[in-house]
């Protein structure tokens, strides 16, 4: 059995009319997206699963109790009725697809149940501004990979000028176990971390606030069905274990990192907080934006057989535009819009999501529903496509100049970072990820 990518279907039709009018104007959440999240409805109540549609959130519990869902989609909605989506993620692709199909239908002007759905009004689709969003899943484990090839070369060069890419890089999807407890939702302020650093000219280390606070532009991969301890996940089945994607800012303290990273890798430079966007963008929503994994440069080794699948190579990568925006306190005071400091794309990964997941489980390590895998920083090949300030400023040597004439090498207190992701293709309605933002506080 070989992996078959989710095909496009009637839920992707660009001509669909949605009775939630804002869906037609919303850059991220048209009816063709339908991402999954957890929210508290207006006026409070128990957190529950929802689907973003325009500037509203479809309440799955209300859809279920209103008799709008049946069969596998009703199973999916029941699994999404609690404060985390872990039970829904565990169900895998079939119920998730059924839910997408039925929710798409009931939101369509011409949908079979749209009359009944519309009659439920704001109870079914409350205004998102009046809801609060929560993390979509309880994250048991978080692993961060290093699959951005340009990032790996750029950073390797800064840390080891004569030896940027270690020989294992082209064989092993390199990663490390991160910390799940400090993953927070978009909007959570980031307290500047303190730690040990050793200035290059000092005899010994000092302890204090990080002075080289950085971002990492990444995509998060939400694990769907897990695997039992001792059982690997064949690459041909890996896509069925992926429930969706989000934006991930893996904040990093470069000065702490430089002093602590050898011999065991990242530790306190990385685990003080990571920020995710609230919505799980499903593989179904991203079906039109799948692309072939870019061919490896001439002379690079072919992946070992357990990481090789023809279909994954043909359609296992994603054409997702990624942006980093920065807004300083002064810019906000002067009413200046956030400045785009980088534009990259998810295609700049050396390994596919399926390869990362399969490699992770290849030793029998048990992934669990709701685990989060980070891709690693996704930098492009050019100056204006860097996924970290470390790269954009050449290790802090070449500052960025903001519209206020302020200079930035690393983040200052009051800076806000906004990550954005969006996908577009001729013949399809563009979809987006929603914001992943966070401001630095002392
Ligand atoms: Mn990272």
PDB file of C-alpha atoms in Angstrom, residues 63-315:
ATOM      1  CA  UNK A  63     -24.080  21.729  15.411  1.00  0.00           C
ATOM      2  CA  UNK A  64     -24.227  18.289  16.998  1.00  0.00           C
ATOM      3  CA  UNK A  65     -27.093  18.998  19.404  1.00  0.00           C
ATOM      4  CA  UNK A  66     -28.931  20.780  16.587  1.00  0.00           C
ATOM      5  CA  UNK A  67     -28.921  17.546  14.588  1.00  0.00           C
ATOM      6  CA  UNK A  68     -26.822  19.021  11.789  1.00  0.00           C
ATOM      7  CA  UNK A  69     -24.207  16.260  11.748  1.00  0.00           C
ATOM      8  CA  UNK A  70     -24.553  12.517  11.257  1.00  0.00           C
ATOM      9  CA  UNK A  71     -22.460   9.377  10.910  1.00  0.00           C
ATOM     10  CA  UNK A  72     -18.680   9.748  10.999  1.00  0.00           C
ATOM     11  CA  UNK A  73     -18.938  13.551  11.168  1.00  0.00           C
ATOM     12  CA  UNK A  74     -21.071  13.264  14.302  1.00  0.00           C
ATOM     13  CA  UNK A  75     -18.429  10.924  15.775  1.00  0.00           C
ATOM     14  CA  UNK A  76     -15.807  13.570  14.993  1.00  0.00           C
ATOM     15  CA  UNK A  77     -17.875  16.364  16.564  1.00  0.00           C
ATOM     16  CA  UNK A  78     -18.464  14.264  19.686  1.00  0.00           C
ATOM     17  CA  UNK A  79     -14.702  13.704  19.943  1.00  0.00           C
ATOM     18  CA  UNK A  80     -14.267  17.487  19.669  1.00  0.00           C
ATOM     19  CA  UNK A  81     -16.774  18.337  22.401  1.00  0.00           C
ATOM     20  CA  UNK A  82     -14.230  18.526  25.235  1.00  0.00           C
ATOM     21  CA  UNK A  83     -11.596  21.105  26.149  1.00  0.00           C
ATOM     22  CA  UNK A  84      -8.919  19.552  23.912  1.00  0.00           C
ATOM     23  CA  UNK A  85      -9.050  18.102  20.414  1.00  0.00           C
ATOM     24  CA  UNK A  86      -6.811  15.138  21.279  1.00  0.00           C
ATOM     25  CA  UNK A  87      -9.702  12.639  20.957  1.00  0.00           C
ATOM     26  CA  UNK A  88     -10.578  14.050  17.512  1.00  0.00           C
ATOM     27  CA  UNK A  89      -6.946  14.004  16.354  1.00  0.00           C
ATOM     28  CA  UNK A  90      -6.756  10.359  17.460  1.00  0.00           C
ATOM     29  CA  UNK A  91      -9.609   9.372  15.118  1.00  0.00           C
ATOM     30  CA  UNK A  92      -7.529   9.938  11.991  1.00  0.00           C
ATOM     31  CA  UNK A  93      -8.467  11.122   8.517  1.00  0.00           C
ATOM     32  CA  UNK A  94     -11.864   9.536   7.735  1.00  0.00           C
ATOM     33  CA  UNK A  95     -13.990  11.183  10.486  1.00  0.00           C
ATOM     34  CA  UNK A  96     -12.075  14.455  10.011  1.00  0.00           C
ATOM     35  CA  UNK A  97     -12.891  14.406   6.283  1.00  0.00           C
ATOM     36  CA  UNK A  98     -16.544  13.580   6.943  1.00  0.00           C
ATOM     37  CA  UNK A  99     -16.745  16.495   9.370  1.00  0.00           C
ATOM     38  CA  UNK A 100     -15.220  18.814   6.781  1.00  0.00           C
ATOM     39  CA  UNK A 101     -17.710  17.706   4.115  1.00  0.00           C
ATOM     40  CA  UNK A 102     -20.774  18.113   6.326  1.00  0.00           C
ATOM     41  CA  UNK A 103     -19.675  21.435   7.848  1.00  0.00           C
ATOM     42  CA  UNK A 104     -18.908  22.759   4.365  1.00  0.00           C
ATOM     43  CA  UNK A 105     -22.375  21.732   3.221  1.00  0.00           C
ATOM     44  CA  UNK A 106     -24.237  23.256   6.150  1.00  0.00           C
ATOM     45  CA  UNK A 107     -22.353  26.555   5.729  1.00  0.00           C
ATOM     46  CA  UNK A 108     -23.177  26.770   2.020  1.00  0.00           C
ATOM     47  CA  UNK A 109     -26.038  28.989   0.924  1.00  0.00           C
ATOM     48  CA  UNK A 110     -27.229  26.104  -1.240  1.00  0.00           C
ATOM     49  CA  UNK A 111     -26.459  23.426   1.363  1.00  0.00           C
ATOM     50  CA  UNK A 112     -29.095  20.864   2.229  1.00  0.00           C
ATOM     51  CA  UNK A 113     -29.264  21.858   5.911  1.00  0.00           C
ATOM     52  CA  UNK A 114     -28.372  25.527   5.552  1.00  0.00           C
ATOM     53  CA  UNK A 115     -31.888  26.736   6.431  1.00  0.00           C
ATOM     54  CA  UNK A 116     -31.828  24.906   9.756  1.00  0.00           C
ATOM     55  CA  UNK A 117     -28.207  25.914  10.370  1.00  0.00           C
ATOM     56  CA  UNK A 118     -28.922  29.602   9.742  1.00  0.00           C
ATOM     57  CA  UNK A 119     -31.896  29.468  12.087  1.00  0.00           C
ATOM     58  CA  UNK A 120     -29.487  28.654  14.954  1.00  0.00           C
ATOM     59  CA  UNK A 121     -27.808  32.029  14.268  1.00  0.00           C
ATOM     60  CA  UNK A 122     -25.198  33.326  16.672  1.00  0.00           C
ATOM     61  CA  UNK A 123     -25.478  30.233  18.843  1.00  0.00           C
ATOM     62  CA  UNK A 124     -24.059  28.146  15.979  1.00  0.00           C
ATOM     63  CA  UNK A 125     -21.585  30.747  14.692  1.00  0.00           C
ATOM     64  CA  UNK A 126     -20.693  33.243  17.438  1.00  0.00           C
ATOM     65  CA  UNK A 127     -18.533  36.248  16.641  1.00  0.00           C
ATOM     66  CA  UNK A 128     -14.880  35.201  17.055  1.00  0.00           C
ATOM     67  CA  UNK A 129     -14.088  38.548  18.711  1.00  0.00           C
ATOM     68  CA  UNK A 130     -16.391  37.599  21.595  1.00  0.00           C
ATOM     69  CA  UNK A 131     -14.837  34.143  22.017  1.00  0.00           C
ATOM     70  CA  UNK A 132     -11.543  33.261  23.618  1.00  0.00           C
ATOM     71  CA  UNK A 133      -9.241  30.762  21.977  1.00  0.00           C
ATOM     72  CA  UNK A 134      -7.253  28.059  23.739  1.00  0.00           C
ATOM     73  CA  UNK A 135      -4.512  25.665  22.698  1.00  0.00           C
ATOM     74  CA  UNK A 136      -6.205  23.166  20.360  1.00  0.00           C
ATOM     75  CA  UNK A 137      -4.701  20.119  22.052  1.00  0.00           C
ATOM     76  CA  UNK A 138      -2.965  19.016  25.215  1.00  0.00           C
ATOM     77  CA  UNK A 139       0.588  18.635  23.965  1.00  0.00           C
ATOM     78  CA  UNK A 140       2.185  15.612  25.576  1.00  0.00           C
ATOM     79  CA  UNK A 141       5.497  15.915  23.791  1.00  0.00           C
ATOM     80  CA  UNK A 142       7.116  18.476  21.551  1.00  0.00           C
ATOM     81  CA  UNK A 143       9.985  17.683  19.196  1.00  0.00           C
ATOM     82  CA  UNK A 144      11.767  20.285  17.129  1.00  0.00           C
ATOM     83  CA  UNK A 145      13.471  19.254  13.906  1.00  0.00           C
ATOM     84  CA  UNK A 146      16.132  21.094  11.904  1.00  0.00           C
ATOM     85  CA  UNK A 147      14.853  20.434   8.401  1.00  0.00           C
ATOM     86  CA  UNK A 148      15.284  23.941   6.978  1.00  0.00           C
ATOM     87  CA  UNK A 149      18.347  23.340   4.826  1.00  0.00           C
ATOM     88  CA  UNK A 150      19.263  27.013   4.308  1.00  0.00           C
ATOM     89  CA  UNK A 151      18.907  27.646   8.039  1.00  0.00           C
ATOM     90  CA  UNK A 152      21.079  24.644   8.875  1.00  0.00           C
ATOM     91  CA  UNK A 153      23.820  25.856   6.521  1.00  0.00           C
ATOM     92  CA  UNK A 154      23.599  29.512   7.643  1.00  0.00           C
ATOM     93  CA  UNK A 155      23.619  28.727  11.363  1.00  0.00           C
ATOM     94  CA  UNK A 156      26.213  25.995  10.977  1.00  0.00           C
ATOM     95  CA  UNK A 157      28.460  28.539   9.283  1.00  0.00           C
ATOM     96  CA  UNK A 158      28.079  31.001  12.180  1.00  0.00           C
ATOM     97  CA  UNK A 159      28.785  28.400  14.846  1.00  0.00           C
ATOM     98  CA  UNK A 160      31.339  26.348  12.828  1.00  0.00           C
ATOM     99  CA  UNK A 161      32.668  28.420   9.899  1.00  0.00           C
ATOM    100  CA  UNK A 162      34.778  25.606   8.454  1.00  0.00           C
ATOM    101  CA  UNK A 163      32.209  22.854   8.934  1.00  0.00           C
ATOM    102  CA  UNK A 164      28.633  24.186   8.561  1.00  0.00           C
ATOM    103  CA  UNK A 165      26.740  20.992   7.767  1.00  0.00           C
ATOM    104  CA  UNK A 166      27.687  17.919   9.756  1.00  0.00           C
ATOM    105  CA  UNK A 167      27.885  14.679   7.734  1.00  0.00           C
ATOM    106  CA  UNK A 168      24.718  13.189   9.261  1.00  0.00           C
ATOM    107  CA  UNK A 169      22.453  16.030   8.086  1.00  0.00           C
ATOM    108  CA  UNK A 170      21.608  14.553   4.688  1.00  0.00           C
ATOM    109  CA  UNK A 171      20.821  11.136   6.144  1.00  0.00           C
ATOM    110  CA  UNK A 172      19.072  11.867   9.441  1.00  0.00           C
ATOM    111  CA  UNK A 173      16.151  14.267   9.956  1.00  0.00           C
ATOM    112  CA  UNK A 174      17.946  15.960  12.867  1.00  0.00           C
ATOM    113  CA  UNK A 175      15.839  16.945  15.875  1.00  0.00           C
ATOM    114  CA  UNK A 176      15.775  17.268  19.641  1.00  0.00           C
ATOM    115  CA  UNK A 177      13.152  16.821  22.309  1.00  0.00           C
ATOM    116  CA  UNK A 178      11.769  20.210  23.270  1.00  0.00           C
ATOM    117  CA  UNK A 179       9.541  21.210  26.137  1.00  0.00           C
ATOM    118  CA  UNK A 180       5.755  20.899  25.816  1.00  0.00           C
ATOM    119  CA  UNK A 181       4.833  22.682  29.061  1.00  0.00           C
ATOM    120  CA  UNK A 182       5.968  26.094  27.832  1.00  0.00           C
ATOM    121  CA  UNK A 183       4.083  26.094  24.496  1.00  0.00           C
ATOM    122  CA  UNK A 184       1.615  28.974  24.494  1.00  0.00           C
ATOM    123  CA  UNK A 185      -1.064  30.355  22.254  1.00  0.00           C
ATOM    124  CA  UNK A 186      -0.564  33.334  19.964  1.00  0.00           C
ATOM    125  CA  UNK A 187      -0.863  36.581  21.908  1.00  0.00           C
ATOM    126  CA  UNK A 188       0.876  35.366  25.063  1.00  0.00           C
ATOM    127  CA  UNK A 189       3.596  37.878  26.057  1.00  0.00           C
ATOM    128  CA  UNK A 190       7.138  36.549  26.088  1.00  0.00           C
ATOM    129  CA  UNK A 191       9.116  37.306  29.238  1.00  0.00           C
ATOM    130  CA  UNK A 192      12.725  37.898  28.290  1.00  0.00           C
ATOM    131  CA  UNK A 193      14.608  34.888  29.646  1.00  0.00           C
ATOM    132  CA  UNK A 194      17.694  35.085  31.819  1.00  0.00           C
ATOM    133  CA  UNK A 195      20.509  32.618  31.724  1.00  0.00           C
ATOM    134  CA  UNK A 196      24.217  31.892  31.591  1.00  0.00           C
ATOM    135  CA  UNK A 197      26.150  33.462  28.799  1.00  0.00           C
ATOM    136  CA  UNK A 198      29.833  33.770  28.163  1.00  0.00           C
ATOM    137  CA  UNK A 199      30.908  36.938  26.352  1.00  0.00           C
ATOM    138  CA  UNK A 200      33.704  36.034  23.904  1.00  0.00           C
ATOM    139  CA  UNK A 201      36.289  38.231  25.655  1.00  0.00           C
ATOM    140  CA  UNK A 202      35.354  37.232  29.228  1.00  0.00           C
ATOM    141  CA  UNK A 203      37.144  34.619  31.299  1.00  0.00           C
ATOM    142  CA  UNK A 204      33.951  33.078  32.617  1.00  0.00           C
ATOM    143  CA  UNK A 205      30.184  33.138  32.228  1.00  0.00           C
ATOM    144  CA  UNK A 206      27.733  35.629  33.717  1.00  0.00           C
ATOM    145  CA  UNK A 207      24.049  35.256  34.578  1.00  0.00           C
ATOM    146  CA  UNK A 208      21.495  37.799  33.358  1.00  0.00           C
ATOM    147  CA  UNK A 209      18.810  38.671  30.810  1.00  0.00           C
ATOM    148  CA  UNK A 210      19.454  37.346  27.303  1.00  0.00           C
ATOM    149  CA  UNK A 211      20.771  40.036  24.978  1.00  0.00           C
ATOM    150  CA  UNK A 212      20.449  37.999  21.813  1.00  0.00           C
ATOM    151  CA  UNK A 213      16.762  37.090  21.898  1.00  0.00           C
ATOM    152  CA  UNK A 214      15.616  35.704  18.547  1.00  0.00           C
ATOM    153  CA  UNK A 215      12.711  34.145  16.717  1.00  0.00           C
ATOM    154  CA  UNK A 216      12.423  31.006  14.625  1.00  0.00           C
ATOM    155  CA  UNK A 217       9.887  30.837  11.803  1.00  0.00           C
ATOM    156  CA  UNK A 218       8.561  27.288  11.771  1.00  0.00           C
ATOM    157  CA  UNK A 219       5.573  25.154  10.917  1.00  0.00           C
ATOM    158  CA  UNK A 220       4.162  22.936  13.652  1.00  0.00           C
ATOM    159  CA  UNK A 221       2.868  19.484  12.724  1.00  0.00           C
ATOM    160  CA  UNK A 222       0.030  18.123  14.895  1.00  0.00           C
ATOM    161  CA  UNK A 223       0.194  14.371  15.385  1.00  0.00           C
ATOM    162  CA  UNK A 224      -3.080  12.540  14.711  1.00  0.00           C
ATOM    163  CA  UNK A 225      -3.286   8.833  15.578  1.00  0.00           C
ATOM    164  CA  UNK A 226      -0.238   7.759  17.550  1.00  0.00           C
ATOM    165  CA  UNK A 227       1.772   4.538  17.392  1.00  0.00           C
ATOM    166  CA  UNK A 228       2.259   1.964  20.116  1.00  0.00           C
ATOM    167  CA  UNK A 229       5.630   1.847  21.849  1.00  0.00           C
ATOM    168  CA  UNK A 230       7.881  -0.454  19.858  1.00  0.00           C
ATOM    169  CA  UNK A 231       5.956  -0.038  16.578  1.00  0.00           C
ATOM    170  CA  UNK A 232       7.354   2.112  13.799  1.00  0.00           C
ATOM    171  CA  UNK A 233       5.229   4.082  11.316  1.00  0.00           C
ATOM    172  CA  UNK A 234       5.964   3.099   7.698  1.00  0.00           C
ATOM    173  CA  UNK A 235       6.516   6.125   5.480  1.00  0.00           C
ATOM    174  CA  UNK A 236       3.597   5.023   3.284  1.00  0.00           C
ATOM    175  CA  UNK A 237       1.285   5.500   6.302  1.00  0.00           C
ATOM    176  CA  UNK A 238       2.875   8.582   7.812  1.00  0.00           C
ATOM    177  CA  UNK A 239       0.439  11.072   6.289  1.00  0.00           C
ATOM    178  CA  UNK A 240      -2.469   9.351   8.042  1.00  0.00           C
ATOM    179  CA  UNK A 241      -0.744  10.203  11.345  1.00  0.00           C
ATOM    180  CA  UNK A 242      -0.642  13.924  10.580  1.00  0.00           C
ATOM    181  CA  UNK A 243      -3.764  15.795  11.724  1.00  0.00           C
ATOM    182  CA  UNK A 244      -2.726  19.245  10.564  1.00  0.00           C
ATOM    183  CA  UNK A 245      -0.379  22.189  10.739  1.00  0.00           C
ATOM    184  CA  UNK A 246       0.078  25.510  12.541  1.00  0.00           C
ATOM    185  CA  UNK A 247       2.564  28.367  12.705  1.00  0.00           C
ATOM    186  CA  UNK A 248       5.240  28.018  15.347  1.00  0.00           C
ATOM    187  CA  UNK A 249       7.610  30.651  16.707  1.00  0.00           C
ATOM    188  CA  UNK A 250      10.410  28.837  18.502  1.00  0.00           C
ATOM    189  CA  UNK A 251      11.820  31.810  20.448  1.00  0.00           C
ATOM    190  CA  UNK A 252      15.530  31.321  21.029  1.00  0.00           C
ATOM    191  CA  UNK A 253      18.169  32.962  23.224  1.00  0.00           C
ATOM    192  CA  UNK A 254      21.254  32.821  21.007  1.00  0.00           C
ATOM    193  CA  UNK A 255      23.702  33.888  23.702  1.00  0.00           C
ATOM    194  CA  UNK A 256      22.512  31.142  26.046  1.00  0.00           C
ATOM    195  CA  UNK A 257      22.540  28.699  23.138  1.00  0.00           C
ATOM    196  CA  UNK A 258      26.132  29.411  22.109  1.00  0.00           C
ATOM    197  CA  UNK A 259      27.381  28.666  25.636  1.00  0.00           C
ATOM    198  CA  UNK A 260      25.236  25.632  26.449  1.00  0.00           C
ATOM    199  CA  UNK A 261      24.634  23.751  23.196  1.00  0.00           C
ATOM    200  CA  UNK A 262      27.608  21.412  23.264  1.00  0.00           C
ATOM    201  CA  UNK A 263      27.665  18.485  23.804  1.00  0.00           C
ATOM    202  CA  UNK A 264      23.942  17.679  24.223  1.00  0.00           C
ATOM    203  CA  UNK A 265      22.186  20.333  22.136  1.00  0.00           C
ATOM    204  CA  UNK A 266      19.525  22.962  22.872  1.00  0.00           C
ATOM    205  CA  UNK A 267      18.268  23.297  26.439  1.00  0.00           C
ATOM    206  CA  UNK A 268      17.409  26.529  28.281  1.00  0.00           C
ATOM    207  CA  UNK A 269      18.013  28.623  25.159  1.00  0.00           C
ATOM    208  CA  UNK A 270      14.849  27.140  23.681  1.00  0.00           C
ATOM    209  CA  UNK A 271      12.449  25.986  26.370  1.00  0.00           C
ATOM    210  CA  UNK A 272      11.398  29.285  27.977  1.00  0.00           C
ATOM    211  CA  UNK A 273       8.438  29.557  25.583  1.00  0.00           C
ATOM    212  CA  UNK A 274       7.263  28.601  22.094  1.00  0.00           C
ATOM    213  CA  UNK A 275       4.231  30.224  20.466  1.00  0.00           C
ATOM    214  CA  UNK A 276       1.692  28.500  18.202  1.00  0.00           C
ATOM    215  CA  UNK A 277      -1.186  29.824  16.104  1.00  0.00           C
ATOM    216  CA  UNK A 278      -4.587  28.695  17.426  1.00  0.00           C
ATOM    217  CA  UNK A 279      -6.022  26.836  14.432  1.00  0.00           C
ATOM    218  CA  UNK A 280      -5.139  23.389  13.099  1.00  0.00           C
ATOM    219  CA  UNK A 281      -5.037  23.688   9.311  1.00  0.00           C
ATOM    220  CA  UNK A 282      -5.987  20.225   8.118  1.00  0.00           C
ATOM    221  CA  UNK A 283      -4.289  18.186   5.389  1.00  0.00           C
ATOM    222  CA  UNK A 284      -7.652  18.287   3.573  1.00  0.00           C
ATOM    223  CA  UNK A 285      -7.640  22.098   3.493  1.00  0.00           C
ATOM    224  CA  UNK A 286      -4.064  22.033   2.200  1.00  0.00           C
ATOM    225  CA  UNK A 287      -4.708  19.415  -0.510  1.00  0.00           C
ATOM    226  CA  UNK A 288      -4.608  21.978  -3.365  1.00  0.00           C
ATOM    227  CA  UNK A 289      -1.265  23.307  -2.152  1.00  0.00           C
ATOM    228  CA  UNK A 290       0.700  20.061  -2.064  1.00  0.00           C
ATOM    229  CA  UNK A 291       3.794  20.036  -4.216  1.00  0.00           C
ATOM    230  CA  UNK A 292       6.640  17.674  -4.973  1.00  0.00           C
ATOM    231  CA  UNK A 293       9.516  17.586  -2.527  1.00  0.00           C
ATOM    232  CA  UNK A 294      12.269  19.613  -4.255  1.00  0.00           C
ATOM    233  CA  UNK A 295      14.892  17.409  -5.870  1.00  0.00           C
ATOM    234  CA  UNK A 296      18.048  17.089  -3.819  1.00  0.00           C
ATOM    235  CA  UNK A 297      21.111  18.847  -5.195  1.00  0.00           C
ATOM    236  CA  UNK A 298      23.348  16.766  -7.436  1.00  0.00           C
ATOM    237  CA  UNK A 299      25.628  14.598  -5.337  1.00  0.00           C
ATOM    238  CA  UNK A 300      23.403  14.477  -2.216  1.00  0.00           C
ATOM    239  CA  UNK A 301      22.637  10.954  -1.024  1.00  0.00           C
ATOM    240  CA  UNK A 302      19.244   9.386  -1.625  1.00  0.00           C
ATOM    241  CA  UNK A 303      17.342   8.942   1.671  1.00  0.00           C
ATOM    242  CA  UNK A 304      17.538   5.441   3.165  1.00  0.00           C
ATOM    243  CA  UNK A 305      14.658   3.195   2.059  1.00  0.00           C
ATOM    244  CA  UNK A 306      12.609   3.605   5.274  1.00  0.00           C
ATOM    245  CA  UNK A 307      12.400   7.352   4.510  1.00  0.00           C
ATOM    246  CA  UNK A 308      11.643   6.988   0.812  1.00  0.00           C
ATOM    247  CA  UNK A 309       8.164   6.875  -0.681  1.00  0.00           C
ATOM    248  CA  UNK A 310       7.508   7.815  -4.309  1.00  0.00           C
ATOM    249  CA  UNK A 311       4.160   9.421  -3.570  1.00  0.00           C
ATOM    250  CA  UNK A 312       5.548  11.344  -0.615  1.00  0.00           C
ATOM    251  CA  UNK A 313       8.291  12.649  -2.900  1.00  0.00           C
ATOM    252  CA  UNK A 314       5.715  13.523  -5.555  1.00  0.00           C
ATOM    253  CA  UNK A 315       3.220  15.331  -3.290  1.00  0.00           C
TER     254      UNK A 315
END
